[in-house]
PDB file of C-alpha atoms in Angstrom:
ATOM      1  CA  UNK Z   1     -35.989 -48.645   4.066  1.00 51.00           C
ATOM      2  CA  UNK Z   2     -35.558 -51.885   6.098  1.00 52.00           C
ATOM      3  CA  UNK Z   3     -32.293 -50.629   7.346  1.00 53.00           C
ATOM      4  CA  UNK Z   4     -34.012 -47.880   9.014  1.00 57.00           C
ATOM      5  CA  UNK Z   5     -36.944 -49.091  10.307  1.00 57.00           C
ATOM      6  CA  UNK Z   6     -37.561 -48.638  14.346  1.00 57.00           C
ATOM      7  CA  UNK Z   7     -34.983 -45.853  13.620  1.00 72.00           C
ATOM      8  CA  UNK Z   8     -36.002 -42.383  15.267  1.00 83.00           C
ATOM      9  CA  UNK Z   9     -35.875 -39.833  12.137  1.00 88.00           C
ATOM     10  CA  UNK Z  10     -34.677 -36.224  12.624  1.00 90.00           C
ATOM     11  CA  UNK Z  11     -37.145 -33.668  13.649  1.00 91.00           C
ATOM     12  CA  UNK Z  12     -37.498 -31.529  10.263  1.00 92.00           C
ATOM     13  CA  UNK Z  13     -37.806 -34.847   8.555  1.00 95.00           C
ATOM     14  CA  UNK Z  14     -40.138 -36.476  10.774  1.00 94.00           C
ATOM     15  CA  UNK Z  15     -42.193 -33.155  10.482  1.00 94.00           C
ATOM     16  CA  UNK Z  16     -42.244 -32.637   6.782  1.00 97.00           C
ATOM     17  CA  UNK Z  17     -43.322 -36.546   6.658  1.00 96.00           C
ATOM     18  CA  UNK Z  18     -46.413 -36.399   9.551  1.00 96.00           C
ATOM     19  CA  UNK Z  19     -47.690 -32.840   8.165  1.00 97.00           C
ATOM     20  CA  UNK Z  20     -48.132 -32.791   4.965  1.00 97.00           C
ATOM     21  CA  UNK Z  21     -49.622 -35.438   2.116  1.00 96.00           C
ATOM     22  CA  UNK Z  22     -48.098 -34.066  -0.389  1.00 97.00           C
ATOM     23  CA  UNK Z  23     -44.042 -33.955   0.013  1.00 98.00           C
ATOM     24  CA  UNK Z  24     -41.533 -33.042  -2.499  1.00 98.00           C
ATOM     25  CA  UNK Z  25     -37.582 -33.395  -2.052  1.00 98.00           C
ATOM     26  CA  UNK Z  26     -35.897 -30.211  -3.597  1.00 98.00           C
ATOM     27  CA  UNK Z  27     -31.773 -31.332  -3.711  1.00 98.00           C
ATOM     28  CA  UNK Z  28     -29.125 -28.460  -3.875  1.00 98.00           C
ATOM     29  CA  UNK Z  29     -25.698 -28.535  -4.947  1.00 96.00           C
ATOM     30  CA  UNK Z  30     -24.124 -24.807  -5.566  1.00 96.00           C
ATOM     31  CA  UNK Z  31     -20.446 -25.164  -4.373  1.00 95.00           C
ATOM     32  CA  UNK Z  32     -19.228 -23.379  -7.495  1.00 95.00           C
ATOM     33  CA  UNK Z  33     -21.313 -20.465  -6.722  1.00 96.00           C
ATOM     34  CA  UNK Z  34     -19.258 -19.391  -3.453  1.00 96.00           C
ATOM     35  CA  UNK Z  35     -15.943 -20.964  -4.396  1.00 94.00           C
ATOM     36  CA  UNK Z  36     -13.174 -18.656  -3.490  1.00 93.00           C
ATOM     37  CA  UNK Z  37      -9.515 -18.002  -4.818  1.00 94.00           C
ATOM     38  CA  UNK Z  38      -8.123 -20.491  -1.938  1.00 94.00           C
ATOM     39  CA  UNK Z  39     -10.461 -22.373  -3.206  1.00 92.00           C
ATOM     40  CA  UNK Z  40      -9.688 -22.895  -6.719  1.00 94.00           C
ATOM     41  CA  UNK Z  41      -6.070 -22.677  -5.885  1.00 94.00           C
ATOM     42  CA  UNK Z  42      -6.454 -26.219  -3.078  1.00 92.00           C
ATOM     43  CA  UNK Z  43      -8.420 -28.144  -5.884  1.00 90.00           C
ATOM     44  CA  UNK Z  44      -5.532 -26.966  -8.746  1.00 90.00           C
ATOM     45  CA  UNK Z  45      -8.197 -25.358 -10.508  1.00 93.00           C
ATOM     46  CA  UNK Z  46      -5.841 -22.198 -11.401  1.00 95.00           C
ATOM     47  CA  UNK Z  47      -2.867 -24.586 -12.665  1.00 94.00           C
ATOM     48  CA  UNK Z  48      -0.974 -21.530 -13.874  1.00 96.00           C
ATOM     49  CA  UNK Z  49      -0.890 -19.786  -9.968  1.00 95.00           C
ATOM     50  CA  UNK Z  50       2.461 -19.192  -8.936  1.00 94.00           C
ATOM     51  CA  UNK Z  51       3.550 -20.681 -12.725  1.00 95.00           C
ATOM     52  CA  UNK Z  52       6.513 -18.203 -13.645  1.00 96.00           C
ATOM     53  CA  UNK Z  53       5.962 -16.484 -17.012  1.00 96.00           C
ATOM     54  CA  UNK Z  54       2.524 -17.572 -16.901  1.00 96.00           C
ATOM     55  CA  UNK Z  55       0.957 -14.969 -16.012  1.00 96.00           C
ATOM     56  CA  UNK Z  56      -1.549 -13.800 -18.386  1.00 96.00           C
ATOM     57  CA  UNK Z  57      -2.084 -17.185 -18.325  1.00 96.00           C
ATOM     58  CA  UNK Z  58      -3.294 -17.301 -15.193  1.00 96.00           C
ATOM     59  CA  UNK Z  59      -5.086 -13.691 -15.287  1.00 97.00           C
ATOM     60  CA  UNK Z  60      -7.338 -15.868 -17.900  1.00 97.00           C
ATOM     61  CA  UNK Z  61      -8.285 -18.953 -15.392  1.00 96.00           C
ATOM     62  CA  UNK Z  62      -9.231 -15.801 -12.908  1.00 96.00           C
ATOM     63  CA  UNK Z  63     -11.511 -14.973 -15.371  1.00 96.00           C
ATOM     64  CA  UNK Z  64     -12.865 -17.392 -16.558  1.00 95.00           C
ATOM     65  CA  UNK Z  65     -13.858 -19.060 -13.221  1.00 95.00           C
ATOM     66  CA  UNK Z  66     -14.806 -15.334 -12.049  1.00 96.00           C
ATOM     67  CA  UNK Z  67     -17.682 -15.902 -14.633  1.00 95.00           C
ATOM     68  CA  UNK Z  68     -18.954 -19.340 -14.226  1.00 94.00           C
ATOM     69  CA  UNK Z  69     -19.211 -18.682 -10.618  1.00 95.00           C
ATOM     70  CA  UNK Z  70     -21.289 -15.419 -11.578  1.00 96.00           C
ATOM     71  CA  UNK Z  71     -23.389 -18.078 -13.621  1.00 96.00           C
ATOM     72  CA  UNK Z  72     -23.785 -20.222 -11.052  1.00 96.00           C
ATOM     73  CA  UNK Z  73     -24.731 -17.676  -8.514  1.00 97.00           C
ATOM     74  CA  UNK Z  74     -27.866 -16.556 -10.747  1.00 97.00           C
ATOM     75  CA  UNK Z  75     -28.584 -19.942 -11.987  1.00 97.00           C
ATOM     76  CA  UNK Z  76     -29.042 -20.712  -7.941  1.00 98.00           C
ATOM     77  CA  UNK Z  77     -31.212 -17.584  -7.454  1.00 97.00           C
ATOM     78  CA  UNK Z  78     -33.636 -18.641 -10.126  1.00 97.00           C
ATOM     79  CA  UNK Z  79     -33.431 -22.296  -8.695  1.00 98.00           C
ATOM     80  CA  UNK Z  80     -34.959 -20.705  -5.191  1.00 98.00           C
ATOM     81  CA  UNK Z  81     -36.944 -18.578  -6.457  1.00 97.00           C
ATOM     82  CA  UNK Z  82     -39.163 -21.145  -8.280  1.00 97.00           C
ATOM     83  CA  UNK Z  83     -39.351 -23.415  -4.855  1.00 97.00           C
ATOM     84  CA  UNK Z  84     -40.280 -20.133  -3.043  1.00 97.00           C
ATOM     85  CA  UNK Z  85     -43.234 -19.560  -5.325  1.00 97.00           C
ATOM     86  CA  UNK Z  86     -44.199 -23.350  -5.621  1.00 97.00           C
ATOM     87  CA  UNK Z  87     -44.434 -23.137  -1.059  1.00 97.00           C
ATOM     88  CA  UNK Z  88     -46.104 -19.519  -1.513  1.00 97.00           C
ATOM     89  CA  UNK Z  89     -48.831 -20.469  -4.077  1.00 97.00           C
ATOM     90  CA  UNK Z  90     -49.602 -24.161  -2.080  1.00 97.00           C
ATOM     91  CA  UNK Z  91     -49.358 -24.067   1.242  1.00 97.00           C
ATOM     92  CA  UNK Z  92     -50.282 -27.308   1.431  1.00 97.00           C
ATOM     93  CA  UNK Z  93     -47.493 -29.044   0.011  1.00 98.00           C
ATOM     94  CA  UNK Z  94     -44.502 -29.983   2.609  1.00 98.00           C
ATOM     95  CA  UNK Z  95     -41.102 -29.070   1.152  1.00 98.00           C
ATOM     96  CA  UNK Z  96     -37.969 -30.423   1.945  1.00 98.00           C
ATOM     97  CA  UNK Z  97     -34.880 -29.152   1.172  1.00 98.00           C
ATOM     98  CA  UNK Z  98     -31.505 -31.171   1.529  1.00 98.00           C
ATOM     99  CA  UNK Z  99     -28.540 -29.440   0.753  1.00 97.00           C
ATOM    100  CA  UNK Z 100     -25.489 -30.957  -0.749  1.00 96.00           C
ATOM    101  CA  UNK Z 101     -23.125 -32.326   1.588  1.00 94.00           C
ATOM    102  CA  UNK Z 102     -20.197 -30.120   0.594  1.00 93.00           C
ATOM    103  CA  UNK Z 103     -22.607 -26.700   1.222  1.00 96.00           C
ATOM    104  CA  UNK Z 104     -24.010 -28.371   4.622  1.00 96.00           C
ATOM    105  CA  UNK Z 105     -21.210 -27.795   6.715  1.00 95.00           C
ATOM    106  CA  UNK Z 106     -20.292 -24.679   5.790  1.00 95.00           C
ATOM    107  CA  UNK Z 107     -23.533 -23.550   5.943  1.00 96.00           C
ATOM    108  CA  UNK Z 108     -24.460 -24.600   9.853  1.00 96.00           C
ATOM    109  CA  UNK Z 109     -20.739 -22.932  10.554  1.00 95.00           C
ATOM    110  CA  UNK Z 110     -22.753 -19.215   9.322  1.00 95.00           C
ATOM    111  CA  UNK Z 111     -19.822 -19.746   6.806  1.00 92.00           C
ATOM    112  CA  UNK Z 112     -21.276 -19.862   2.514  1.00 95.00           C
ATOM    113  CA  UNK Z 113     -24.332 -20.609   1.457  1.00 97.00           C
ATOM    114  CA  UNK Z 114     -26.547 -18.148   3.853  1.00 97.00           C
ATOM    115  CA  UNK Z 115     -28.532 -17.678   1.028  1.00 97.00           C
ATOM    116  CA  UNK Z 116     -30.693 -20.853   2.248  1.00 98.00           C
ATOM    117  CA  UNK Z 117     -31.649 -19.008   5.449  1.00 97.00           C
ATOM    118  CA  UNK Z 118     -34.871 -17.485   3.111  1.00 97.00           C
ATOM    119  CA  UNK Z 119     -36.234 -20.348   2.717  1.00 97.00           C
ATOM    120  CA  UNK Z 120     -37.389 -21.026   6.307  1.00 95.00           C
ATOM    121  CA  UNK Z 121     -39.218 -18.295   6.514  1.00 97.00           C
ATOM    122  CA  UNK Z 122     -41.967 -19.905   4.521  1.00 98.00           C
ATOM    123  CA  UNK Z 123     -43.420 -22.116   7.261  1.00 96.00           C
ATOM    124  CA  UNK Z 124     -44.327 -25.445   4.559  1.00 98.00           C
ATOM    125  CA  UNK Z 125     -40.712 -25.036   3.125  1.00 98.00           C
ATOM    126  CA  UNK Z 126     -38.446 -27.110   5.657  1.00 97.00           C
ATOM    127  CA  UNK Z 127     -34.798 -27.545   5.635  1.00 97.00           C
ATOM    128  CA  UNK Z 128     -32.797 -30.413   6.950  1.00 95.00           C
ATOM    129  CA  UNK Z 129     -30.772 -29.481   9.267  1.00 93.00           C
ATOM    130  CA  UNK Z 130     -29.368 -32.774   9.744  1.00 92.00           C
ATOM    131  CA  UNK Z 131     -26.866 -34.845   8.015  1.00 92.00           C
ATOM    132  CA  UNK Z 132     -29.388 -37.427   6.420  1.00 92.00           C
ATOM    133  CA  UNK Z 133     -28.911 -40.525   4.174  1.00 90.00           C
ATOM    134  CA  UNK Z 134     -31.322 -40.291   1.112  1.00 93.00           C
ATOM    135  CA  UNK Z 135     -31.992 -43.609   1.144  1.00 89.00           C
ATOM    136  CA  UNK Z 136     -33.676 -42.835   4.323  1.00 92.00           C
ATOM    137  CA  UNK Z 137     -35.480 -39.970   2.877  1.00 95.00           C
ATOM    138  CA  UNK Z 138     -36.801 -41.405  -0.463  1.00 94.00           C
ATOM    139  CA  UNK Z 139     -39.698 -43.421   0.688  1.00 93.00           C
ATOM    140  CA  UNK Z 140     -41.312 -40.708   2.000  1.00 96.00           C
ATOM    141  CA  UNK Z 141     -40.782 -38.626  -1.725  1.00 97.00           C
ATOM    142  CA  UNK Z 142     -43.598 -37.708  -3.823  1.00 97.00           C
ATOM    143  CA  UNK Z 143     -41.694 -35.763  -6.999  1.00 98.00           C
ATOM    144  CA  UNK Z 144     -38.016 -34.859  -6.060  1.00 98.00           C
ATOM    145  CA  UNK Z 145     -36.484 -31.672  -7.698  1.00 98.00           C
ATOM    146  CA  UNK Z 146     -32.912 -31.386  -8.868  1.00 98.00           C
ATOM    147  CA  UNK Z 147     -30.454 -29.082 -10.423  1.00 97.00           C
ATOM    148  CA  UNK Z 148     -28.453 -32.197 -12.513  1.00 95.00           C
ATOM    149  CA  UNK Z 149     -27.622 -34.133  -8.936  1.00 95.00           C
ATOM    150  CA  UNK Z 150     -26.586 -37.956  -9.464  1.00 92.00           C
ATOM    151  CA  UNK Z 151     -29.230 -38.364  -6.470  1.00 94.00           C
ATOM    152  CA  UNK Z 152     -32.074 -38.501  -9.077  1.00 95.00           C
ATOM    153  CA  UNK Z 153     -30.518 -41.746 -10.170  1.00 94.00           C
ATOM    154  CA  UNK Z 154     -30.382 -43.581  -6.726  1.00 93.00           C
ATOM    155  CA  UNK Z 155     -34.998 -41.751  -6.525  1.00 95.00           C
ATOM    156  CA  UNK Z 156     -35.241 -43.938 -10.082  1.00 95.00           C
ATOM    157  CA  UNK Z 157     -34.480 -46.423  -8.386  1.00 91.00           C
ATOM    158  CA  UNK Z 158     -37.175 -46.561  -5.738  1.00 92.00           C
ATOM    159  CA  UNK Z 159     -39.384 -45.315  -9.091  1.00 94.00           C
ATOM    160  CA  UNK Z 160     -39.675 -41.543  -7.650  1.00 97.00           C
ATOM    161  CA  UNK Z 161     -40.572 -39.132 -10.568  1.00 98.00           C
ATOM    162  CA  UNK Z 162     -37.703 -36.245 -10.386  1.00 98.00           C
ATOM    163  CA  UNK Z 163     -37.762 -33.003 -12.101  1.00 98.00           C
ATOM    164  CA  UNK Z 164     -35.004 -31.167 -13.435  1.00 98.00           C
ATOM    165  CA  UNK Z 165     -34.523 -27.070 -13.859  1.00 97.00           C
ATOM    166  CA  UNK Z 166     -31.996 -26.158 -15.941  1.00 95.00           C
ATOM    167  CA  UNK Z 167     -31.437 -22.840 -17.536  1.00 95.00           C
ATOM    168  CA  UNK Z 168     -32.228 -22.485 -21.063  1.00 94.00           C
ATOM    169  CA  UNK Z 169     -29.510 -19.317 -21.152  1.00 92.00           C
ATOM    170  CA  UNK Z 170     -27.115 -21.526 -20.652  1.00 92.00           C
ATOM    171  CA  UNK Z 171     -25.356 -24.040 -22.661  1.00 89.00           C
ATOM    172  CA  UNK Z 172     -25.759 -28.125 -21.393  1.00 87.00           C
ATOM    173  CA  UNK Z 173     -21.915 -29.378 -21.061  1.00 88.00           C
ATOM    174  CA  UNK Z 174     -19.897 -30.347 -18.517  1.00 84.00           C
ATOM    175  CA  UNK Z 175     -19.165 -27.494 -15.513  1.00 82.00           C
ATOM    176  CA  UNK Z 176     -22.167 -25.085 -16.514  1.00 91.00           C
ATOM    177  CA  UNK Z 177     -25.123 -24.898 -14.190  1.00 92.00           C
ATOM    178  CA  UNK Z 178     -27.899 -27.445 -14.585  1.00 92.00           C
ATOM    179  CA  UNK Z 179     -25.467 -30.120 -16.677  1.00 93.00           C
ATOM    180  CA  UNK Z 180     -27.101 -33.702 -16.343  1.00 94.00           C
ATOM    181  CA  UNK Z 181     -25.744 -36.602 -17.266  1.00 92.00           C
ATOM    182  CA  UNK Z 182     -29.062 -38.709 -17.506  1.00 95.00           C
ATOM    183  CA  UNK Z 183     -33.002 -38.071 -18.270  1.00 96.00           C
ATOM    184  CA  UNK Z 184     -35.569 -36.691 -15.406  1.00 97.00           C
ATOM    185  CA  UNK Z 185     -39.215 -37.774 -15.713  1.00 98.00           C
ATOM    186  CA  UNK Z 186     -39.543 -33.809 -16.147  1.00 97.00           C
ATOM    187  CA  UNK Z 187     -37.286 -31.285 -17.484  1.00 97.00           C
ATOM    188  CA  UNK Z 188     -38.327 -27.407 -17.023  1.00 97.00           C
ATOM    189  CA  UNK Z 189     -36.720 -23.831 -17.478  1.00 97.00           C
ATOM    190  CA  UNK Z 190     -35.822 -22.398 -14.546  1.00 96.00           C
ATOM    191  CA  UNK Z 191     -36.583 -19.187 -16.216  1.00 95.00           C
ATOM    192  CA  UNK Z 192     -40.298 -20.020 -16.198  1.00 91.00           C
ATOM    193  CA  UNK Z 193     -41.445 -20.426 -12.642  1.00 83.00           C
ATOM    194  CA  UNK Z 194     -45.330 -20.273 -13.278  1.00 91.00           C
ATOM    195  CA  UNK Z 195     -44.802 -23.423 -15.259  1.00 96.00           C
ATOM    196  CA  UNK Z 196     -42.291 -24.910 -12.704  1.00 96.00           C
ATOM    197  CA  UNK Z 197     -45.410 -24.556 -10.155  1.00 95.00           C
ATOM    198  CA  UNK Z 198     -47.992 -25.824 -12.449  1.00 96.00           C
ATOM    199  CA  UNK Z 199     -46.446 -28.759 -13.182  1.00 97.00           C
ATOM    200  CA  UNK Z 200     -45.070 -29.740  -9.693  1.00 96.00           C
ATOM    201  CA  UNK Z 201     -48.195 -29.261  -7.719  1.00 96.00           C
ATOM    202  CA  UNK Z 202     -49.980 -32.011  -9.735  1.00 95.00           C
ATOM    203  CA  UNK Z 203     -49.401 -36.002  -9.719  1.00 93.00           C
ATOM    204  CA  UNK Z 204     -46.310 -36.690 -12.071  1.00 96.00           C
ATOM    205  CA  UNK Z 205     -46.181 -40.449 -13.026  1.00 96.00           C
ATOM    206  CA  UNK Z 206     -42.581 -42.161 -13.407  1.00 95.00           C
ATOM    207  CA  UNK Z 207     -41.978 -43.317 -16.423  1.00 95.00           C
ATOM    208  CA  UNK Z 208     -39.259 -45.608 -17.787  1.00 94.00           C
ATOM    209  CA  UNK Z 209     -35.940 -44.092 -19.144  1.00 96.00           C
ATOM    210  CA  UNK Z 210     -34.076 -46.412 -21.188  1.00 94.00           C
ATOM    211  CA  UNK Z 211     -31.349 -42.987 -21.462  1.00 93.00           C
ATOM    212  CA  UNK Z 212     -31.432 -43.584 -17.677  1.00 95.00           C
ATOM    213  CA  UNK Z 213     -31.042 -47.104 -17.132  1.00 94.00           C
ATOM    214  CA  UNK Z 214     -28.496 -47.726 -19.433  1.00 93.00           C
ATOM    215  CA  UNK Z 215     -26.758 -45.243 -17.181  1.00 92.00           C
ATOM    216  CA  UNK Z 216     -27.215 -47.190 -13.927  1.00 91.00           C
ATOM    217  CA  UNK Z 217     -26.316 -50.545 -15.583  1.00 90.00           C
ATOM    218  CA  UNK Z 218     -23.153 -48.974 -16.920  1.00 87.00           C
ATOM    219  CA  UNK Z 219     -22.005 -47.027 -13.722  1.00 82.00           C
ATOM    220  CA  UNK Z 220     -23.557 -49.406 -10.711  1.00 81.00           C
ATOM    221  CA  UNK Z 221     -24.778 -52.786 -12.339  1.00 82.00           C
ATOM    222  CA  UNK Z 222     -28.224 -52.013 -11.804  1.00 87.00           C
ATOM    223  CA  UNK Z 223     -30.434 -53.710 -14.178  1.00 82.00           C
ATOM    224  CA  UNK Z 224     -34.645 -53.936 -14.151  1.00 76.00           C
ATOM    225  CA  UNK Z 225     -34.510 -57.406 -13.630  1.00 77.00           C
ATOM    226  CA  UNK Z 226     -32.278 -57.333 -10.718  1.00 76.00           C
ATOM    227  CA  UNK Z 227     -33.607 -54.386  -8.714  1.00 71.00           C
ATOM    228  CA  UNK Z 228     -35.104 -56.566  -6.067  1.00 68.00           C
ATOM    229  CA  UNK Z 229     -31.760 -57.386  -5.128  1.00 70.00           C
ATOM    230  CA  UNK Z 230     -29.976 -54.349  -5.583  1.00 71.00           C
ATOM    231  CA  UNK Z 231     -27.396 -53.663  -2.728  1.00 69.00           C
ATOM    232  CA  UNK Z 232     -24.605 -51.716  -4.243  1.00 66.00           C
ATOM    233  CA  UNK Z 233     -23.134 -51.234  -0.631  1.00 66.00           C
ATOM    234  CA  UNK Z 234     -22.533 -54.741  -0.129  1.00 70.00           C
ATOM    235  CA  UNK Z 235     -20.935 -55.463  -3.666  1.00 67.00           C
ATOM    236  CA  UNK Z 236     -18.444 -52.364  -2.937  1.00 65.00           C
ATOM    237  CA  UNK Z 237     -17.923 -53.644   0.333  1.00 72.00           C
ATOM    238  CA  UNK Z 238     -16.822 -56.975  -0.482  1.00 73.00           C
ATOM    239  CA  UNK Z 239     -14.317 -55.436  -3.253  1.00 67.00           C
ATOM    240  CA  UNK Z 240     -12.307 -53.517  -0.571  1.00 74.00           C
ATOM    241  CA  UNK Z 241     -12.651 -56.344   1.504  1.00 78.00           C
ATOM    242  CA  UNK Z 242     -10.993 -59.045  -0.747  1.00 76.00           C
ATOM    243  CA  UNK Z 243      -8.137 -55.923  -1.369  1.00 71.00           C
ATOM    244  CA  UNK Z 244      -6.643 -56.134   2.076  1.00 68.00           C
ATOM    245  CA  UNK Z 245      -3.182 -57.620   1.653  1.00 64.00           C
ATOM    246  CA  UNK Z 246      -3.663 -58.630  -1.879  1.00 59.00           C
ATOM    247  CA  UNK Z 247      -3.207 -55.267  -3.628  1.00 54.00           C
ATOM    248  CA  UNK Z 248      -6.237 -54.259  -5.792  1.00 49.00           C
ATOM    249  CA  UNK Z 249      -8.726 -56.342  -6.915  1.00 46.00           C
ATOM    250  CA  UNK Z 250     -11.356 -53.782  -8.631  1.00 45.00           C
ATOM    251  CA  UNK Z 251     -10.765 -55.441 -12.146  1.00 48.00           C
ATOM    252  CA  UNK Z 252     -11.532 -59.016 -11.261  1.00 47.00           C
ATOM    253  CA  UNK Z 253     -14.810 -57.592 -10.557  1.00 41.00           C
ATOM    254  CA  UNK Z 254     -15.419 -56.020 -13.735  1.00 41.00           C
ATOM    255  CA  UNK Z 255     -14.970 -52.544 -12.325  1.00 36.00           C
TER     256      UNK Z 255
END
């Protein structure tokens, strides 16, 4: 937050911050849902394409990615339509959405993801328009919202309740819709907006997640007792730093 301060914010955020008391930070991250053949085909998703004699081989990765990107597609709709009816039924809560960084792009190009457009027409449901850290964003966070983002880590950090929808249709492993790889304060069904709503309107109090820190030891050597001085940035910096001209150095660091 230091980092930023005297910094002039961007307009949706600085108006979702000065209007409202109440502000939650809804996160979205639906590449999968739009991804097309080039697509797959650039990230070597469909390893059999081109693969003589592999054909049906192939035919099979089509499908199969066909229907997880159906899946993800309705697993999105849900996702909006439960921060739709949380704006509609309180018109007093200030709602921010930040899309994912991959969708962000595309989306101010009029390219994928036009499905966001709905949301601002519901005038207490703003979305950044802006490339914005979320570091910069976070202190201003009441309850964020997530669909299995990594972001809800970096908000446990600065001890921000998050809530998770995931879809109870679907199964929890790795590439479905609403996979997590740590515990939220609050997990909910996407299929049941009314409780979504209920639940996200009121105070939610952090609580500690052992699940959760264990996680952010592991993966970033953040610990309780060292949060104070917690600046991943410059540990990662001084790694690639020492690397120049001595080929890598990642393990000395325990990394």
């Amino acid at each position: 937050e230091s980092f930023f301060k005297g910094k002039k914010l961007p307009v949706g955020l600085q108006k979702w911050k000065d209007n409202y008391n109440k502000r939650i930070l809804v996160l979205t991250g639906f590449p999968r849902a739009e991804y097309t053949h080039t697509d797959l085909i650039s990230m070597c998703d469909y390893k059999y394409y081109g693969v003589k004699g592999k054909e049906e081989e192939y035919a099979q990765e089509v499908k199969a990615w066909d229907a997880l990107r159906q899946k993800h597609r309705q697993y999105r709709e849900k996702y909006l339509n439960c921060v739709i009816e949380l704006a509609q039924c309180h018109p007093d809560i200030g709602i921010l959405v930040k899309l994912h960084p991959v969708e962000l792009q595309d989306f101010l190009e009029g390219k994928k993801y036009q499905c966001y457009q709905e949301l601002e027409k519901y005038n207490n449901i703003i979305l950044l328009r802006e490339s914005v850290l979320l570091g910069r964003i976070l202190p201003y966070v009441d309850t964020l919202v997530h669909y299995g983002s990594t972001s809800g880590l970096e908000a446990y950090i600065y001890n921000i309740p998050t809530v998770q929808l995931y879809d109870s249709s679907i199964p929890e492993k790795a590439y479905e819709p609403g996979f997590c790889i740590y515990d939220s304060t609050v997990k909910l069904d996407v299929n049941d907006t009314g409780v979504f709503e209920e639940v996200v309107s009121a105070k939610i109090v952090p609580r500690s997640l052992k699940s959760t820190e264990r996680i952010l030891e592991e993966q970033f050597n953040w610990t309780e007792d060292n949060k104070a001085a917690y600046h991943p940035t410059k540990t990662y910096a001084k790694i690639i730093l020492d690397s120049f001209g001595k080929g890598q150095k990642i393990d000395d660091y325990g990394y």
